[in-house]
Amino acid sequence: MSSAPHRVAAERAVADAHRREWAFVLAATARVAGDFDLAEECVQEAYVAALGAWGRDGVPQKPGAWLTATARRKALDVLRRRQVFRTKLPLLVEPDEAEIDIPDEVAVPDDRLRLVFTCCHPAIAREAQVALTLRLVCGVSTADIARAFLVTEPTMAARITRAKKKISAARIPYRVPEAAELPERLDAVLTVVHLLYTTGHTAPTGDELIRADLVQRALHLNRMLLALMPDEPEVRGLLALLLLTDARRDTRVDAHGRLLRLAEQDRAAWDRTAIGEGHHLVVDAFRTGRAGRHALQAAIAALHALAPSYAATDWPQIITLYDALGRSWPSPVVALNRAVAVSMVDGPATALAEVDALARDTRLTGYHYLPAIRADLLRRLDRNAEAARAYRAALDLVDNDAEREFLTARLAETTES
Amino acid sequence: MAQYAVLIYSPAPADPMDLTPDYAALLERYPAQVAELGGQILTGFALQPSTTATAVRGDLVTDGPFVEAKEVVAGFFILEAPDLDVALKIARLNPATIDGGVEVRPLFVPPAE
């Protein structure tokens, strides 16, 4: 007999298992199914079955193991029914059928990592890597992913299907790369996590500045990576960067949703726990002597987070860190951010010269922060007519409403004075 | 084992008679390197330069390759390898990657049913 408390407990347990165990269950099932489409189908069915079974019999001691065993059994049934068992078999890493009958078998943590690295294989387009990671590792629905990237659901579904097809057609292996390949592969994974975070931190379009759900996904994924690869300084560095940046989340807009610049933010309201953890992680990453671009960016974020005020920020140290960052990761965006620090040490005129030189870099064409930063420097030099022109140029390129409102307000100030 | 076509792209016109002795020496070593990485070249061909190509589109027959590009297909081989990562390792060692590149394409296998 199904009782109401059982049902409520089952629903909660299934929701909890979806959040925590999805990647485990999918990864373990994919090893039997040999392809992600079948694996996903079976995992979804297993979650549906759990709702009924747990509501009737109570929640099992190891929900993840229950789900894995159920999903794998379904996958084997389907393969047998399709009579492709024999042709699929060579693909299977783990064809041992007996093993799935052990009810409390626990998936190894390596499985999730394999899944992450498969989704982020360099042979898959970067935008598809992010979508696939969200779908397969985080269990986010295609509809939600489509919403996050502001494309239609069929478009996103097609993108994900194409990536999955490539994984099976090109036989992208389902494995954690060897030590020698790790730096290159790990970089793709970290870039995906960072991109996911950035998309949430400042939504590229739309009326809200921050997409908290995406930020949470990125932090969760980064923490999982750190648990699985505790010795990688860049994993540490990226988590530090995300925590230190996210610590300012509540102060980035005012009560009316208007954007506040770093100089205007209420430092007392920054999340000290996150800053403490982030700072600790940066120090650890640097102690390894192998601090890369994520750790360097985190160190810059830490200097901002720990400064008592905007003016009292250690700008010379920030320039030094940007120089190191530019050497390990040459990017015009890094050079542009460096110019802002230069304006605080050597004044806006020196910085403006650097920004104008960067404006010739075609990679920054369409990057609205370039004219926005230029406008700010011109305003500080009292060259208001030119500043207004630069604000207008930035407005032409911006797509986020909160940022648009901010630039419009600055433009109004410049034209008034 | 999976099978891939590895398409060799070299700067146009990719005349095999223009190969330098250095390049030829690298090619000489290639099969052994492929085997060492766990792959096997099943069959391979070099092509005449792209100036000898003729493109046919519908009723239209034109001189030259199908797509005018800086790099053109200079040859291809069929590779057997356990997975894409091994295939890519093998592809990376191909001397064509020095001033051109290679494309690794899985062969189509019709579905079982």
Coordinates of N, CA, C and O in Angstrom, one line a residue, chain A residues 10-111:
Chain A
A10 N 9.6 9.7 -1.2 CA 10.1 9.2 -2.5 C 10.3 10.3 -3.5 O 11.4 10.3 -4.1
E11 N 9.4 11.2 -3.5 CA 9.5 12.3 -4.5 C 10.8 13.2 -4.1 O 11.6 13.6 -5.0
R12 N 10.9 13.4 -2.8 CA 12.1 14.2 -2.3 C 13.4 13.4 -2.7 O 14.4 14.0 -3.1
A13 N 13.4 12.1 -2.4 CA 14.6 11.3 -2.6 C 14.9 11.3 -4.1 O 16.1 11.3 -4.5
V14 N 13.9 11.2 -5.0 CA 14.2 11.1 -6.4 C 14.7 12.5 -6.9 O 15.7 12.5 -7.6
A15 N 14.2 13.6 -6.4 CA 14.7 14.9 -6.8 C 16.1 15.1 -6.3 O 17.0 15.6 -7.0
D16 N 16.4 14.6 -5.1 CA 17.7 14.7 -4.5 C 18.7 13.8 -5.3 O 19.8 14.3 -5.7
A17 N 18.3 12.6 -5.7 CA 19.1 11.7 -6.5 C 19.4 12.3 -7.9 O 20.4 12.1 -8.4
H18 N 18.4 13.0 -8.4 CA 18.5 13.6 -9.7 C 19.7 14.6 -9.7 O 20.5 14.7 -10.5
R19 N 19.6 15.4 -8.6 CA 20.7 16.5 -8.5 C 22.0 15.9 -8.2 O 23.0 16.3 -8.8
R20 N 22.1 14.9 -7.3 CA 23.4 14.5 -6.9 C 24.0 13.3 -7.7 O 25.2 13.2 -7.8
E21 N 23.1 12.4 -8.1 CA 23.6 11.1 -8.7 C 23.4 11.0 -10.2 O 23.9 10.0 -10.8
W22 N 22.8 12.0 -10.9 CA 22.5 11.9 -12.3 C 23.8 11.4 -13.1 O 23.7 10.5 -13.8
A23 N 24.9 12.2 -12.9 CA 26.1 11.9 -13.7 C 26.6 10.5 -13.4 O 27.0 9.8 -14.3
F24 N 26.6 10.1 -12.1 CA 27.1 8.7 -11.7 C 26.3 7.7 -12.5 O 26.8 6.8 -13.1
V25 N 24.9 7.8 -12.4 CA 24.0 6.8 -13.0 C 24.2 6.8 -14.5 O 24.3 5.7 -15.1
L26 N 24.3 7.9 -15.1 CA 24.4 8.0 -16.5 C 25.7 7.4 -17.0 O 25.8 6.6 -17.9
A27 N 26.8 7.8 -16.3 CA 28.1 7.3 -16.7 C 28.2 5.8 -16.6 O 28.7 5.1 -17.5
A28 N 27.7 5.2 -15.5 CA 27.7 3.8 -15.3 C 26.8 3.1 -16.4 O 27.2 2.0 -16.8
T29 N 25.7 3.7 -16.7 CA 24.8 3.1 -17.7 C 25.4 3.2 -19.1 O 25.3 2.3 -19.9
A30 N 26.1 4.3 -19.4 CA 26.7 4.5 -20.7 C 27.7 3.4 -21.0 O 27.9 3.0 -22.2
R31 N 28.4 2.9 -20.0 CA 29.4 1.9 -20.2 C 28.7 0.6 -20.7 O 29.3 -0.2 -21.3
V32 N 27.5 0.3 -20.3 CA 26.8 -0.8 -20.8 C 26.1 -0.6 -22.1 O 26.2 -1.4 -23.0
A33 N 25.5 0.6 -22.2 CA 24.7 1.0 -23.4 C 25.6 1.2 -24.6 O 25.2 0.9 -25.7
G34 N 26.8 1.7 -24.4 CA 27.7 2.0 -25.5 C 27.3 3.2 -26.3 O 28.1 3.7 -27.1
D35 N 26.2 3.8 -26.0 CA 25.9 5.2 -26.6 C 25.0 6.0 -25.6 O 24.3 5.4 -24.8
F36 N 25.2 7.3 -25.7 CA 24.6 8.2 -24.7 C 23.1 8.3 -24.9 O 22.4 8.5 -23.9
D37 N 22.6 8.2 -26.1 CA 21.1 8.3 -26.3 C 20.4 7.2 -25.6 O 19.4 7.5 -24.8
L38 N 20.8 6.0 -25.8 CA 20.2 4.8 -25.1 C 20.4 5.0 -23.6 O 19.4 4.7 -22.8
A39 N 21.6 5.3 -23.2 CA 21.9 5.5 -21.7 C 20.9 6.5 -21.1 O 20.3 6.2 -20.1
E40 N 20.8 7.6 -21.7 CA 19.9 8.7 -21.2 C 18.5 8.2 -21.1 O 17.8 8.5 -20.1
E41 N 18.0 7.5 -22.1 CA 16.7 7.0 -22.1 C 16.4 6.1 -20.9 O 15.4 6.2 -20.2
C42 N 17.4 5.2 -20.7 CA 17.3 4.2 -19.6 C 17.4 4.9 -18.3 O 16.7 4.5 -17.3
V43 N 18.2 5.9 -18.1 CA 18.4 6.6 -16.9 C 17.1 7.3 -16.5 O 16.6 7.3 -15.4
Q44 N 16.5 8.0 -17.6 CA 15.2 8.7 -17.3 C 14.1 7.7 -16.9 O 13.4 7.9 -15.9
E45 N 14.1 6.5 -17.5 CA 13.1 5.5 -17.2 C 13.4 5.0 -15.7 O 12.4 4.7 -15.0
A46 N 14.6 4.9 -15.4 CA 15.0 4.4 -14.0 C 14.5 5.4 -13.0 O 13.9 5.0 -11.9
Y47 N 14.6 6.7 -13.2 CA 14.1 7.7 -12.3 C 12.6 7.6 -12.2 O 12.1 7.8 -11.1
V48 N 11.9 7.4 -13.3 CA 10.5 7.3 -13.3 C 10.1 6.1 -12.5 O 9.2 6.1 -11.6
A49 N 10.8 5.0 -12.7 CA 10.5 3.7 -12.0 C 10.7 3.9 -10.5 O 10.0 3.4 -9.7
A50 N 11.8 4.7 -10.1 CA 12.1 4.9 -8.7 C 10.9 5.6 -8.0 O 10.6 5.2 -6.9
L51 N 10.3 6.5 -8.7 CA 9.2 7.2 -8.1 C 8.1 6.2 -7.6 O 7.6 6.3 -6.5
G52 N 7.8 5.3 -8.4 CA 6.8 4.3 -8.1 C 7.3 3.3 -7.0 O 6.6 3.1 -6.0
A53 N 8.5 2.7 -7.3 CA 9.0 1.7 -6.4 C 9.3 2.2 -5.0 O 9.0 1.6 -4.0
W54 N 9.9 3.4 -4.9 CA 10.3 4.0 -3.6 C 9.0 4.4 -2.9 O 9.0 4.3 -1.6
G55 N 8.0 4.9 -3.6 CA 6.8 5.3 -3.0 C 6.1 4.0 -2.3 O 5.4 4.2 -1.3
R56 N 6.3 2.9 -3.0 CA 5.6 1.7 -2.5 C 6.4 1.0 -1.4 O 5.9 0.7 -0.3
D57 N 7.8 0.9 -1.7 CA 8.6 0.0 -0.8 C 9.5 0.9 0.2 O 10.2 0.3 1.0
G58 N 9.5 2.2 0.0 CA 10.4 3.0 0.8 C 11.7 3.3 0.0 O 12.0 2.5 -1.0
V59 N 12.4 4.3 0.4 CA 13.6 4.7 -0.3 C 14.7 3.7 0.0 O 15.0 3.5 1.2
P60 N 15.4 3.2 -1.0 CA 16.5 2.2 -0.7 C 17.7 2.9 0.0 O 17.8 4.1 0.0
Q61 N 18.5 2.1 0.6 CA 19.7 2.7 1.4 C 20.6 3.4 0.5 O 21.2 4.4 0.8
K62 N 20.8 2.8 -0.7 CA 21.7 3.5 -1.7 C 21.0 3.8 -2.9 O 21.0 3.0 -3.9
P63 N 20.3 5.0 -3.0 CA 19.5 5.3 -4.1 C 20.2 5.3 -5.4 O 19.7 4.8 -6.5
G64 N 21.5 5.8 -5.4 CA 22.3 5.8 -6.6 C 22.5 4.4 -7.2 O 22.4 4.2 -8.4
A65 N 22.8 3.5 -6.3 CA 23.1 2.1 -6.7 C 21.8 1.5 -7.3 O 21.9 0.8 -8.3
W66 N 20.7 1.8 -6.6 CA 19.4 1.2 -7.1 C 19.1 1.8 -8.5 O 18.8 1.0 -9.5
L67 N 19.3 3.1 -8.7 CA 19.1 3.7 -10.0 C 20.0 3.1 -11.1 O 19.6 2.8 -12.2
T68 N 21.3 3.0 -10.7 CA 22.3 2.5 -11.7 C 21.9 1.0 -12.1 O 21.9 0.7 -13.3
A69 N 21.6 0.2 -11.1 CA 21.3 -1.2 -11.5 C 20.1 -1.3 -12.4 O 20.0 -2.0 -13.4
T70 N 19.0 -0.5 -12.0 CA 17.8 -0.4 -12.8 C 18.1 0.1 -14.3 O 17.6 -0.6 -15.2
A71 N 18.8 1.2 -14.4 CA 19.1 1.7 -15.7 C 19.9 0.8 -16.5 O 19.7 0.6 -17.7
R72 N 20.9 0.1 -15.9 CA 21.8 -0.8 -16.7 C 21.0 -2.0 -17.1 O 21.2 -2.5 -18.3
R73 N 20.1 -2.5 -16.3 CA 19.3 -3.6 -16.7 C 18.4 -3.3 -17.9 O 18.3 -4.0 -18.8
K74 N 17.8 -2.1 -17.8 CA 17.0 -1.6 -18.9 C 17.8 -1.5 -20.2 O 17.3 -1.9 -21.3
A75 N 19.0 -1.0 -20.1 CA 19.9 -0.9 -21.3 C 20.2 -2.2 -21.9 O 20.1 -2.4 -23.1
L76 N 20.5 -3.2 -21.0 CA 20.8 -4.5 -21.6 C 19.5 -5.1 -22.2 O 19.6 -5.8 -23.3
D77 N 18.4 -4.9 -21.6 CA 17.1 -5.4 -22.2 C 16.9 -4.9 -23.6 O 16.6 -5.6 -24.5
V78 N 17.1 -3.5 -23.7 CA 16.9 -2.9 -25.0 C 17.9 -3.4 -26.0 O 17.5 -3.8 -27.2
L79 N 19.1 -3.5 -25.6 CA 20.1 -4.0 -26.6 C 19.8 -5.4 -27.1 O 19.9 -5.8 -28.2
R80 N 19.4 -6.3 -26.1 CA 19.0 -7.6 -26.5 C 17.8 -7.6 -27.5 O 17.8 -8.3 -28.5
R81 N 16.8 -6.7 -27.1 CA 15.6 -6.6 -28.0 C 16.0 -6.2 -29.4 O 15.5 -6.6 -30.3
R82 N 16.9 -5.2 -29.4 CA 17.3 -4.7 -30.7 C 18.1 -5.6 -31.5 O 18.5 -5.4 -32.6
Q83 N 18.6 -6.7 -30.8 CA 19.4 -7.7 -31.4 C 20.7 -7.1 -32.0 O 21.3 -7.6 -32.9
V84 N 21.1 -6.0 -31.4 CA 22.4 -5.5 -31.8 C 23.4 -5.8 -30.7 O 24.5 -5.3 -30.7
F85 N 23.0 -6.6 -29.7 CA 23.9 -6.9 -28.6 C 25.2 -7.3 -29.0 O 26.3 -6.8 -28.6
R86 N 25.2 -8.2 -30.0 CA 26.5 -8.8 -30.5 C 27.4 -7.7 -31.2 O 28.6 -7.7 -31.0
T87 N 26.7 -6.8 -32.0 CA 27.5 -5.8 -32.7 C 28.0 -4.7 -31.7 O 29.0 -4.1 -31.9
K88 N 27.2 -4.4 -30.7 CA 27.5 -3.4 -29.7 C 28.6 -3.9 -28.8 O 29.4 -3.1 -28.2
L89 N 28.6 -5.1 -28.5 CA 29.4 -5.7 -27.5 C 30.9 -5.3 -27.5 O 31.4 -4.9 -26.5
P90 N 31.5 -5.2 -28.7 CA 32.9 -4.8 -28.7 C 33.1 -3.4 -28.2 O 34.2 -3.1 -27.8
L91 N 32.1 -2.6 -28.2 CA 32.2 -1.2 -27.7 C 32.3 -1.1 -26.2 O 32.7 -0.1 -25.7
L92 N 31.7 -2.1 -25.6 CA 31.5 -2.0 -24.1 C 32.8 -2.1 -23.4 O 33.6 -3.0 -23.6
V93 N 33.0 -1.2 -22.5 CA 34.2 -1.3 -21.7 C 34.0 -2.4 -20.6 O 34.9 -3.0 -20.2
E94 N 32.7 -2.6 -20.2 CA 32.4 -3.5 -19.1 C 31.2 -4.3 -19.5 O 30.1 -4.1 -19.1
P95 N 31.5 -5.4 -20.2 CA 30.3 -6.2 -20.7 C 29.8 -7.2 -19.7 O 28.9 -7.8 -19.9
D96 N 30.5 -7.2 -18.5 CA 30.2 -8.2 -17.5 C 28.7 -8.1 -17.0 O 28.5 -7.2 -16.2
E97 N 27.9 -9.0 -17.4 CA 26.5 -8.9 -17.1 C 26.2 -9.2 -15.6 O 25.3 -8.6 -15.0
A98 N 27.0 -10.1 -15.1 CA 26.7 -10.6 -13.7 C 26.9 -9.4 -12.7 O 26.1 -9.3 -11.8
E99 N 27.7 -8.5 -13.0 CA 28.1 -7.4 -12.1 C 26.9 -6.6 -11.8 O 26.7 -6.1 -10.7
I100 N 26.0 -6.4 -12.8 CA 24.9 -5.4 -12.5 C 23.8 -6.0 -11.6 O 23.0 -5.3 -11.1
D101 N 23.9 -7.3 -11.3 CA 22.9 -7.9 -10.4 C 23.3 -7.6 -9.0 O 22.5 -7.8 -8.1
I102 N 24.5 -7.2 -8.7 CA 24.8 -6.8 -7.4 C 24.1 -5.5 -7.0 O 24.4 -4.5 -7.6
P103 N 23.2 -5.5 -6.1 CA 22.3 -4.4 -5.9 C 23.0 -3.2 -5.3 O 22.6 -2.0 -5.6
D104 N 24.0 -3.4 -4.5 CA 24.6 -2.2 -3.9 C 26.0 -1.8 -4.5 O 26.8 -1.2 -3.9
E105 N 26.1 -2.2 -5.8 CA 27.3 -1.8 -6.5 C 27.5 -0.3 -6.6 O 26.5 0.4 -6.9
V106 N 28.6 0.2 -6.2 CA 28.8 1.7 -6.2 C 29.6 2.1 -7.4 O 30.7 1.5 -7.7
A107 N 29.1 3.1 -8.1 CA 29.9 3.5 -9.3 C 31.2 4.2 -8.8 O 31.2 4.9 -7.8
V108 N 32.3 4.0 -9.5 CA 33.5 4.7 -9.1 C 33.5 6.1 -9.5 O 32.9 6.5 -10.5
P109 N 34.1 7.0 -8.6 CA 34.0 8.4 -8.9 C 34.6 8.8 -10.3 O 34.2 9.7 -10.9
D110 N 35.5 7.9 -10.7 CA 36.1 8.1 -12.1 C 35.1 8.2 -13.2 O 35.4 8.8 -14.2
D111 N 34.0 7.5 -13.0 CA 33.0 7.5 -14.0 C 32.5 9.0 -14.4 O 32.3 9.3 -15.5

